[in-house]
């Protein structure tokens, strides 16, 4: 009878480990890629591209593609001027110094 309790505990522990690994995986991946870029002296934000995708535009484009609106060009993004990308804040601050 006591053996049932032990295997139950083991099963719970494995289940908890799998759950924790599943939850932590994306965060660990993002952390590792950021630290890799940092070790290569690349920008952790943009990977030394100097620009990052405009978040306002990418969300707007996704919405427009769904709606199929032809009026998208009438409203250039105030954030990036319709270039759909903005200077990386980390790189621009680094260049200013
Ligand atoms: Zn934009
Ligand atoms: Zn950057």
PDB file of N, CA, C and O and ligand atoms in Angstrom, residues 54 57 77 79-80, ligand 1:
ATOM      1  N   UNK A  54       8.182  48.294 -36.604  1.00  0.00           N
ATOM      2  CA  UNK A  54       7.257  49.196 -35.917  1.00  0.00           C
ATOM      3  C   UNK A  54       6.097  48.385 -35.366  1.00  0.00           C
ATOM      4  O   UNK A  54       5.364  47.747 -36.124  1.00  0.00           O
ATOM      5  N   UNK A  57       2.698  49.544 -36.657  1.00  0.00           N
ATOM      6  CA  UNK A  57       2.410  49.162 -38.034  1.00  0.00           C
ATOM      7  C   UNK A  57       2.125  47.663 -38.147  1.00  0.00           C
ATOM      8  O   UNK A  57       1.219  47.253 -38.845  1.00  0.00           O
ATOM      9  N   UNK A  77       1.838  55.895 -40.742  1.00  0.00           N
ATOM     10  CA  UNK A  77       2.047  55.733 -39.314  1.00  0.00           C
ATOM     11  C   UNK A  77       2.838  56.915 -38.766  1.00  0.00           C
ATOM     12  O   UNK A  77       3.873  57.296 -39.317  1.00  0.00           O
ATOM     13  N   UNK A  79       4.389  56.899 -36.081  1.00  0.00           N
ATOM     14  CA  UNK A  79       5.546  56.368 -35.356  1.00  0.00           C
ATOM     15  C   UNK A  79       6.758  56.231 -36.277  1.00  0.00           C
ATOM     16  O   UNK A  79       7.869  56.606 -35.942  1.00  0.00           O
ATOM     17  N   UNK A  80       6.547  55.698 -37.483  1.00  0.00           N
ATOM     18  CA  UNK A  80       7.669  55.347 -38.350  1.00  0.00           C
ATOM     19  C   UNK A  80       7.567  56.013 -39.717  1.00  0.00           C
ATOM     20  O   UNK A  80       8.440  55.822 -40.558  1.00  0.00           O
TER      21      UNK A  80
HETATM   22 ZN1  LIG B   1       4.692  52.417 -37.938  1.00  0.00          ZN
END
